[in-house]
PDB file of C-alpha atoms and ligand atoms in Angstrom:
ATOM      1  CA  MET A   1     144.159  46.386  82.414  1.00  0.00           C
ATOM      2  CA  VAL A   2     144.485  46.553  78.526  1.00  0.00           C
ATOM      3  CA  ARG A   3     142.936  49.946  76.727  1.00  0.00           C
ATOM      4  CA  LEU A   4     144.654  50.043  73.268  1.00  0.00           C
ATOM      5  CA  ILE A   5     143.598  51.962  69.865  1.00  0.00           C
ATOM      6  CA  PHE A   6     143.965  50.104  67.001  1.00  0.00           C
ATOM      7  CA  LEU A   7     144.850  52.156  63.818  1.00  0.00           C
ATOM      8  CA  GLY A   8     145.878  50.838  60.340  1.00  0.00           C
ATOM      9  CA  PRO A   9     144.057  51.536  57.238  1.00  0.00           C
ATOM     10  CA  PRO A  10     141.029  49.262  56.190  1.00  0.00           C
ATOM     11  CA  GLY A  11     142.471  45.608  55.673  1.00  0.00           C
ATOM     12  CA  ALA A  12     145.144  45.902  57.769  1.00  0.00           C
ATOM     13  CA  GLY A  13     143.634  43.127  60.069  1.00  0.00           C
ATOM     14  CA  LYS A  14     142.343  45.503  63.358  1.00  0.00           C
ATOM     15  CA  GLY A  15     139.349  43.632  63.660  1.00  0.00           C
ATOM     16  CA  THR A  16     140.791  40.045  62.947  1.00  0.00           C
ATOM     17  CA  GLN A  17     143.544  40.935  65.610  1.00  0.00           C
ATOM     18  CA  ALA A  18     141.394  43.179  68.422  1.00  0.00           C
ATOM     19  CA  LEU A  19     138.808  39.890  68.594  1.00  0.00           C
ATOM     20  CA  VAL A  20     141.503  37.582  69.904  1.00  0.00           C
ATOM     21  CA  LEU A  21     143.449  40.276  72.001  1.00  0.00           C
ATOM     22  CA  ALA A  22     139.687  41.245  73.659  1.00  0.00           C
ATOM     23  CA  GLN A  23     138.998  38.060  74.053  1.00  0.00           C
ATOM     24  CA  ALA A  24     142.188  37.244  76.034  1.00  0.00           C
ATOM     25  CA  HIS A  25     141.558  40.055  78.412  1.00  0.00           C
ATOM     26  CA  SER A  26     138.234  39.872  78.978  1.00  0.00           C
ATOM     27  CA  ILE A  27     137.958  43.740  77.716  1.00  0.00           C
ATOM     28  CA  PRO A  28     135.500  44.857  75.087  1.00  0.00           C
ATOM     29  CA  HIS A  29     136.501  45.138  71.384  1.00  0.00           C
ATOM     30  CA  ILE A  30     134.812  48.528  70.367  1.00  0.00           C
ATOM     31  CA  SER A  31     134.749  48.666  66.632  1.00  0.00           C
ATOM     32  CA  THR A  32     133.022  51.554  65.439  1.00  0.00           C
ATOM     33  CA  GLY A  33     132.743  50.176  61.529  1.00  0.00           C
ATOM     34  CA  ASP A  34     130.816  46.978  63.553  1.00  0.00           C
ATOM     35  CA  ILE A  35     128.752  49.368  65.852  1.00  0.00           C
ATOM     36  CA  LEU A  36     127.579  51.351  62.591  1.00  0.00           C
ATOM     37  CA  ARG A  37     126.821  48.275  60.442  1.00  0.00           C
ATOM     38  CA  ALA A  38     124.878  47.002  63.761  1.00  0.00           C
ATOM     39  CA  ALA A  39     122.865  50.543  63.081  1.00  0.00           C
ATOM     40  CA  VAL A  40     122.495  50.257  59.389  1.00  0.00           C
ATOM     41  CA  ALA A  41     121.011  46.955  59.926  1.00  0.00           C
ATOM     42  CA  GLN A  42     118.556  47.972  62.309  1.00  0.00           C
ATOM     43  CA  LYS A  43     117.705  50.409  60.520  1.00  0.00           C
ATOM     44  CA  THR A  44     117.888  53.044  63.082  1.00  0.00           C
ATOM     45  CA  GLU A  45     118.026  56.667  63.434  1.00  0.00           C
ATOM     46  CA  LEU A  46     122.182  56.645  63.331  1.00  0.00           C
ATOM     47  CA  GLY A  47     121.923  54.104  60.518  1.00  0.00           C
ATOM     48  CA  GLN A  48     120.204  55.663  58.098  1.00  0.00           C
ATOM     49  CA  LYS A  49     121.916  58.944  58.333  1.00  0.00           C
ATOM     50  CA  ALA A  50     125.548  56.436  58.274  1.00  0.00           C
ATOM     51  CA  GLN A  51     124.527  54.219  55.635  1.00  0.00           C
ATOM     52  CA  SER A  52     125.200  56.875  52.314  1.00  0.00           C
ATOM     53  CA  TYR A  53     128.398  57.621  53.677  1.00  0.00           C
ATOM     54  CA  MET A  54     129.959  53.783  54.304  1.00  0.00           C
ATOM     55  CA  ASP A  55     128.501  51.948  50.754  1.00  0.00           C
ATOM     56  CA  LYS A  56     130.715  55.360  49.551  1.00  0.00           C
ATOM     57  CA  GLY A  57     133.828  54.423  51.602  1.00  0.00           C
ATOM     58  CA  GLU A  58     133.366  57.889  53.060  1.00  0.00           C
ATOM     59  CA  LEU A  59     133.709  58.727  56.612  1.00  0.00           C
ATOM     60  CA  VAL A  60     130.867  59.099  58.537  1.00  0.00           C
ATOM     61  CA  PRO A  61     130.183  62.890  59.928  1.00  0.00           C
ATOM     62  CA  ASP A  62     132.225  63.112  63.249  1.00  0.00           C
ATOM     63  CA  GLN A  63     128.996  64.180  65.359  1.00  0.00           C
ATOM     64  CA  LEU A  64     127.640  60.809  65.125  1.00  0.00           C
ATOM     65  CA  ILE A  65     131.107  59.276  65.557  1.00  0.00           C
ATOM     66  CA  LEU A  66     131.413  60.986  68.937  1.00  0.00           C
ATOM     67  CA  ASP A  67     127.989  60.281  70.456  1.00  0.00           C
ATOM     68  CA  MET A  68     128.188  57.015  69.708  1.00  0.00           C
ATOM     69  CA  VAL A  69     131.661  56.286  70.950  1.00  0.00           C
ATOM     70  CA  ARG A  70     130.852  58.318  74.254  1.00  0.00           C
ATOM     71  CA  GLU A  71     127.761  56.125  75.086  1.00  0.00           C
ATOM     72  CA  ARG A  72     129.741  53.377  74.151  1.00  0.00           C
ATOM     73  CA  LEU A  73     132.900  53.665  76.536  1.00  0.00           C
ATOM     74  CA  GLY A  74     130.068  54.542  79.128  1.00  0.00           C
ATOM     75  CA  GLN A  75     128.684  51.396  79.627  1.00  0.00           C
ATOM     76  CA  SER A  76     130.002  49.562  82.611  1.00  0.00           C
ATOM     77  CA  ASP A  77     131.757  47.009  80.604  1.00  0.00           C
ATOM     78  CA  ALA A  78     134.342  49.571  79.284  1.00  0.00           C
ATOM     79  CA  ALA A  79     135.544  50.163  83.027  1.00  0.00           C
ATOM     80  CA  GLN A  80     137.271  46.982  83.017  1.00  0.00           C
ATOM     81  CA  GLY A  81     139.339  47.895  79.876  1.00  0.00           C
ATOM     82  CA  TRP A  82     139.085  48.424  75.649  1.00  0.00           C
ATOM     83  CA  ILE A  83     140.430  47.871  72.400  1.00  0.00           C
ATOM     84  CA  LEU A  84     138.988  50.790  69.984  1.00  0.00           C
ATOM     85  CA  ASP A  85     139.321  49.484  66.433  1.00  0.00           C
ATOM     86  CA  GLY A  86     138.392  52.233  63.339  1.00  0.00           C
ATOM     87  CA  PHE A  87     138.343  55.297  66.445  1.00  0.00           C
ATOM     88  CA  PRO A  88     139.778  57.812  66.226  1.00  0.00           C
ATOM     89  CA  ARG A  89     139.907  58.271  62.399  1.00  0.00           C
ATOM     90  CA  THR A  90     140.173  62.151  62.290  1.00  0.00           C
ATOM     91  CA  VAL A  91     142.419  64.454  64.456  1.00  0.00           C
ATOM     92  CA  VAL A  92     138.742  65.333  65.763  1.00  0.00           C
ATOM     93  CA  GLN A  93     137.817  62.356  66.686  1.00  0.00           C
ATOM     94  CA  ALA A  94     141.389  62.222  68.593  1.00  0.00           C
ATOM     95  CA  THR A  95     141.023  65.360  70.204  1.00  0.00           C
ATOM     96  CA  PHE A  96     137.801  64.149  71.177  1.00  0.00           C
ATOM     97  CA  LEU A  97     138.660  61.083  72.856  1.00  0.00           C
ATOM     98  CA  ASP A  98     141.488  62.788  74.448  1.00  0.00           C
ATOM     99  CA  GLN A  99     138.394  64.771  76.506  1.00  0.00           C
ATOM    100  CA  LEU A 100     136.113  62.473  76.491  1.00  0.00           C
ATOM    101  CA  LEU A 101     138.819  59.904  78.513  1.00  0.00           C
ATOM    102  CA  GLN A 102     139.654  62.957  80.629  1.00  0.00           C
ATOM    103  CA  GLU A 103     136.106  63.663  81.715  1.00  0.00           C
ATOM    104  CA  ILE A 104     135.412  59.706  82.669  1.00  0.00           C
ATOM    105  CA  ASN A 105     138.761  59.367  84.382  1.00  0.00           C
ATOM    106  CA  GLN A 106     140.231  56.932  82.067  1.00  0.00           C
ATOM    107  CA  SER A 107     143.662  57.382  80.019  1.00  0.00           C
ATOM    108  CA  CYS A 108     145.094  55.177  76.855  1.00  0.00           C
ATOM    109  CA  ASP A 109     147.913  52.849  77.038  1.00  0.00           C
ATOM    110  CA  GLY A 110     148.668  52.920  73.323  1.00  0.00           C
ATOM    111  CA  VAL A 111     147.887  53.001  69.962  1.00  0.00           C
ATOM    112  CA  VAL A 112     148.868  49.992  68.142  1.00  0.00           C
ATOM    113  CA  ASN A 113     149.682  50.816  64.223  1.00  0.00           C
ATOM    114  CA  PHE A 114     148.856  48.044  62.032  1.00  0.00           C
ATOM    115  CA  GLU A 115     151.291  48.731  58.574  1.00  0.00           C
ATOM    116  CA  VAL A 116     150.534  47.020  55.383  1.00  0.00           C
ATOM    117  CA  PRO A 117     151.510  47.990  52.039  1.00  0.00           C
ATOM    118  CA  ASP A 118     148.076  49.093  49.487  1.00  0.00           C
ATOM    119  CA  GLU A 119     148.329  46.263  47.368  1.00  0.00           C
ATOM    120  CA  VAL A 120     148.411  43.461  49.894  1.00  0.00           C
ATOM    121  CA  LEU A 121     145.193  45.221  51.700  1.00  0.00           C
ATOM    122  CA  VAL A 122     142.731  45.612  48.274  1.00  0.00           C
ATOM    123  CA  ALA A 123     143.957  41.790  47.308  1.00  0.00           C
ATOM    124  CA  ARG A 124     142.656  41.195  51.138  1.00  0.00           C
ATOM    125  CA  LEU A 125     139.819  43.549  50.969  1.00  0.00           C
ATOM    126  CA  LEU A 126     138.936  41.833  47.542  1.00  0.00           C
ATOM    127  CA  GLY A 127     139.127  38.509  49.348  1.00  0.00           C
ATOM    128  CA  ARG A 128     136.499  39.410  52.065  1.00  0.00           C
ATOM    129  CA  GLY A 129     133.806  40.696  49.951  1.00  0.00           C
ATOM    130  CA  ARG A 130     131.772  43.284  52.422  1.00  0.00           C
ATOM    131  CA  LYS A 131     129.326  44.834  51.137  1.00  0.00           C
ATOM    132  CA  ASP A 132     131.722  47.935  50.971  1.00  0.00           C
ATOM    133  CA  ASP A 133     134.499  45.396  49.423  1.00  0.00           C
ATOM    134  CA  ASN A 134     134.766  46.510  45.765  1.00  0.00           C
ATOM    135  CA  GLU A 135     137.337  47.948  44.297  1.00  0.00           C
ATOM    136  CA  ASP A 136     136.571  51.213  43.625  1.00  0.00           C
ATOM    137  CA  VAL A 137     135.327  51.662  47.271  1.00  0.00           C
ATOM    138  CA  ILE A 138     138.197  50.127  48.391  1.00  0.00           C
ATOM    139  CA  ARG A 139     140.547  52.390  46.849  1.00  0.00           C
ATOM    140  CA  HIS A 140     138.323  55.587  47.729  1.00  0.00           C
ATOM    141  CA  ARG A 141     138.286  53.749  51.573  1.00  0.00           C
ATOM    142  CA  LEU A 142     142.211  53.698  51.338  1.00  0.00           C
ATOM    143  CA  GLU A 143     142.584  57.133  49.840  1.00  0.00           C
ATOM    144  CA  VAL A 144     140.184  58.563  52.944  1.00  0.00           C
ATOM    145  CA  TYR A 145     142.458  56.327  54.979  1.00  0.00           C
ATOM    146  CA  HIS A 146     146.422  58.147  53.818  1.00  0.00           C
ATOM    147  CA  GLN A 147     144.239  61.794  53.883  1.00  0.00           C
ATOM    148  CA  GLN A 148     142.317  62.310  56.922  1.00  0.00           C
ATOM    149  CA  THR A 149     143.561  59.337  59.095  1.00  0.00           C
ATOM    150  CA  ALA A 150     147.372  58.839  58.567  1.00  0.00           C
ATOM    151  CA  PRO A 151     148.105  62.117  60.392  1.00  0.00           C
ATOM    152  CA  LEU A 152     146.696  60.687  63.452  1.00  0.00           C
ATOM    153  CA  ILE A 153     150.524  57.954  63.303  1.00  0.00           C
ATOM    154  CA  ASP A 154     152.344  61.194  63.624  1.00  0.00           C
ATOM    155  CA  PHE A 155     149.739  62.710  66.213  1.00  0.00           C
ATOM    156  CA  TYR A 156     150.377  59.705  68.263  1.00  0.00           C
ATOM    157  CA  ARG A 157     154.217  59.485  67.825  1.00  0.00           C
ATOM    158  CA  ASP A 158     155.068  63.061  68.799  1.00  0.00           C
ATOM    159  CA  ARG A 159     153.244  61.806  72.388  1.00  0.00           C
ATOM    160  CA  GLN A 160     155.181  58.597  72.585  1.00  0.00           C
ATOM    161  CA  GLN A 161     152.279  56.390  72.357  1.00  0.00           C
ATOM    162  CA  LEU A 162     152.683  54.863  68.985  1.00  0.00           C
ATOM    163  CA  PHE A 163     153.645  51.021  68.692  1.00  0.00           C
ATOM    164  CA  ALA A 164     154.081  50.064  65.036  1.00  0.00           C
ATOM    165  CA  LEU A 165     153.369  46.544  64.270  1.00  0.00           C
ATOM    166  CA  ASP A 166     154.077  44.643  60.878  1.00  0.00           C
ATOM    167  CA  GLY A 167     150.812  43.747  59.707  1.00  0.00           C
ATOM    168  CA  ASN A 168     151.863  42.168  56.236  1.00  0.00           C
ATOM    169  CA  GLN A 169     152.707  38.318  58.184  1.00  0.00           C
ATOM    170  CA  SER A 170     149.899  35.910  58.528  1.00  0.00           C
ATOM    171  CA  VAL A 171     147.404  35.955  60.910  1.00  0.00           C
ATOM    172  CA  ASP A 172     149.452  33.692  63.710  1.00  0.00           C
ATOM    173  CA  GLN A 173     152.579  36.431  63.297  1.00  0.00           C
ATOM    174  CA  VAL A 174     150.605  39.404  63.800  1.00  0.00           C
ATOM    175  CA  ARG A 175     149.541  38.164  66.989  1.00  0.00           C
ATOM    176  CA  GLU A 176     152.890  37.002  68.381  1.00  0.00           C
ATOM    177  CA  ALA A 177     154.026  40.328  66.842  1.00  0.00           C
ATOM    178  CA  LEU A 178     151.050  41.820  69.186  1.00  0.00           C
ATOM    179  CA  GLU A 179     151.439  39.959  72.251  1.00  0.00           C
ATOM    180  CA  GLN A 180     155.240  40.716  72.324  1.00  0.00           C
ATOM    181  CA  ILE A 181     153.953  44.545  72.153  1.00  0.00           C
ATOM    182  CA  VAL A 182     151.711  44.712  74.759  1.00  0.00           C
ATOM    183  CA  GLN A 183     153.889  41.814  77.390  1.00  0.00           C
ATOM    184  CA  SER A 184     157.459  44.062  76.614  1.00  0.00           C
ATOM    185  CA  HIS A 185     155.639  47.504  77.431  1.00  0.00           C
ATOM    186  CA  SER A 186     153.351  46.356  79.719  1.00  0.00           C
ATOM    187  CA  LEU A 187     150.333  47.993  78.288  1.00  0.00           C
ATOM    188  CA  ALA A 188     148.711  45.098  80.307  1.00  0.00           C
ATOM    189  CA  THR A 189     148.636  45.599  83.838  1.00  0.00           C
TER     190      THR A 189
HETATM  191  P1  LIG B   1     135.608  49.864  59.125  1.00  0.00           P
HETATM  192  O1  LIG B   1     134.361  48.334  59.592  1.00  0.00           O
HETATM  193  O2  LIG B   1     136.403  50.088  60.354  1.00  0.00           O
HETATM  194  O3  LIG B   1     136.381  49.337  58.122  1.00  0.00           O
HETATM  195  P2  LIG B   1     137.487  49.664  57.418  1.00  0.00           P
HETATM  196  O4  LIG B   1     138.105  50.768  57.884  1.00  0.00           O
HETATM  197  O5  LIG B   1     137.881  49.832  56.267  1.00  0.00           O
HETATM  198  O6  LIG B   1     138.145  48.279  57.972  1.00  0.00           O
HETATM  199  P3  LIG B   1     138.128  47.045  57.529  1.00  0.00           P
HETATM  200  O7  LIG B   1     137.317  46.439  58.650  1.00  0.00           O
HETATM  201  O8  LIG B   1     138.217  46.817  56.317  1.00  0.00           O
HETATM  202  O9  LIG B   1     139.501  46.204  58.227  1.00  0.00           O
HETATM  203  P4  LIG B   1     140.771  45.442  59.317  1.00  0.00           P
HETATM  204  O10 LIG B   1     141.882  46.239  60.059  1.00  0.00           O
HETATM  205  O11 LIG B   1     139.370  45.495  60.360  1.00  0.00           O
HETATM  206  O12 LIG B   1     140.835  44.378  58.694  1.00  0.00           O
HETATM  207  P5  LIG B   1     140.044  43.029  58.901  1.00  0.00           P
HETATM  208  O13 LIG B   1     140.708  42.734  60.497  1.00  0.00           O
HETATM  209  O14 LIG B   1     138.679  42.836  59.028  1.00  0.00           O
HETATM  210  O15 LIG B   1     134.695  51.104  58.642  1.00  0.00           O
HETATM  211  C1  LIG B   1     133.597  50.858  57.664  1.00  0.00           C
HETATM  212  C2  LIG B   1     133.434  51.951  57.456  1.00  0.00           C
HETATM  213  O16 LIG B   1     132.103  52.772  58.908  1.00  0.00           O
HETATM  214  C3  LIG B   1     133.997  53.585  56.721  1.00  0.00           C
HETATM  215  O17 LIG B   1     133.838  52.995  55.347  1.00  0.00           O
HETATM  216  C4  LIG B   1     133.259  54.148  57.191  1.00  0.00           C
HETATM  217  O18 LIG B   1     132.170  55.000  56.965  1.00  0.00           O
HETATM  218  C5  LIG B   1     132.598  54.411  58.733  1.00  0.00           C
HETATM  219  N1  LIG B   1     133.326  54.345  59.881  1.00  0.00           N
HETATM  220  C6  LIG B   1     133.978  53.429  60.914  1.00  0.00           C
HETATM  221  N2  LIG B   1     134.353  54.030  61.775  1.00  0.00           N
HETATM  222  C7  LIG B   1     134.157  55.204  61.430  1.00  0.00           C
HETATM  223  C8  LIG B   1     134.491  56.658  62.370  1.00  0.00           C
HETATM  224  N3  LIG B   1     135.555  56.434  63.335  1.00  0.00           N
HETATM  225  N4  LIG B   1     134.321  57.755  61.154  1.00  0.00           N
HETATM  226  C9  LIG B   1     134.076  58.044  60.559  1.00  0.00           C
HETATM  227  N5  LIG B   1     133.173  56.750  59.784  1.00  0.00           N
HETATM  228  C10 LIG B   1     133.785  55.428  60.077  1.00  0.00           C
HETATM  229  O19 LIG B   1     140.548  42.063  57.978  1.00  0.00           O
HETATM  230  C11 LIG B   1     140.360  42.584  56.374  1.00  0.00           C
HETATM  231  C12 LIG B   1     140.277  40.902  55.690  1.00  0.00           C
HETATM  232  O20 LIG B   1     142.047  40.488  55.664  1.00  0.00           O
HETATM  233  C13 LIG B   1     139.978  40.070  56.104  1.00  0.00           C
HETATM  234  O21 LIG B   1     139.240  39.066  55.233  1.00  0.00           O
HETATM  235  C14 LIG B   1     140.841  39.110  57.291  1.00  0.00           C
HETATM  236  O22 LIG B   1     140.339  37.594  57.572  1.00  0.00           O
HETATM  237  C15 LIG B   1     142.208  39.172  56.562  1.00  0.00           C
HETATM  238  N6  LIG B   1     143.061  38.961  57.539  1.00  0.00           N
HETATM  239  C16 LIG B   1     143.517  39.651  58.325  1.00  0.00           C
HETATM  240  N7  LIG B   1     144.444  40.481  58.601  1.00  0.00           N
HETATM  241  C17 LIG B   1     145.256  39.417  57.622  1.00  0.00           C
HETATM  242  C18 LIG B   1     146.965  38.622  57.840  1.00  0.00           C
HETATM  243  N8  LIG B   1     147.565  38.843  58.924  1.00  0.00           N
HETATM  244  N9  LIG B   1     147.105  37.839  56.605  1.00  0.00           N
HETATM  245  C19 LIG B   1     146.261  38.052  55.488  1.00  0.00           C
HETATM  246  N10 LIG B   1     144.577  38.232  55.951  1.00  0.00           N
HETATM  247  C20 LIG B   1     144.207  38.588  56.942  1.00  0.00           C
HETATM  248 MG1  LIG B   2     137.321  46.536  60.733  1.00  0.00          MG
END
């Protein structure tokens, strides 16, 4: 069983690594960004509400995200474990997650914090070219990250749940370092 949160700035490699680790453990990779982009593409009510925030690089309001995560973690595949990528992203979301996990009798095994310098992130994202990957929006996403999401580093460190991961290495090296964290702390049981 693996239940992990991937924390880190935009472009840190959370999605890249979550895909591999989730496959290796046959658990869902739950990316709130991916769920939102699918909702935008399908023009659902959620997608229509979320789109303008995403285009600007702002956080989508907590309430929309919380309903979405509650629904996703309630699906049957999530009973086998999960990797949460891009959630929680505010202290409000983290507090909600605590309550939700308690309600559904689950717990989180750890929080992996992907560490990558800002300038490396900007270069990576400019190279990717997603709709929100233009320089102004990237810089704004980084600002939002530092203001609203980075406080979660202390939040989880204080609870001794935080594992630092040097994300400024090749994809393969990051994968190996992540596997090392999972094994050495027995996060996969
Ligand atoms: P989201 O989809 O989460 O995007 P993000 O935060 O901008 O993060 P990224 O997906 O860009 O980064 P990543 O760490 O996954 O990097 P990746 O592996 O792709 O959110 C998008 C928007 O949705 C938000 O702005 C917000 O509006 C909304 N949203 C989502 N969740 C929300 C929430 N909880 N609350 C409120 N709003 C929310 O890698 C990036 C690039 O780098 C790729 O090209 C990749 O190939 C490359 N790369 C990866 N690893 C390496 C490496 N080691 N070396 C070199 N290149 C690498
Ligand atoms: Mg991502």
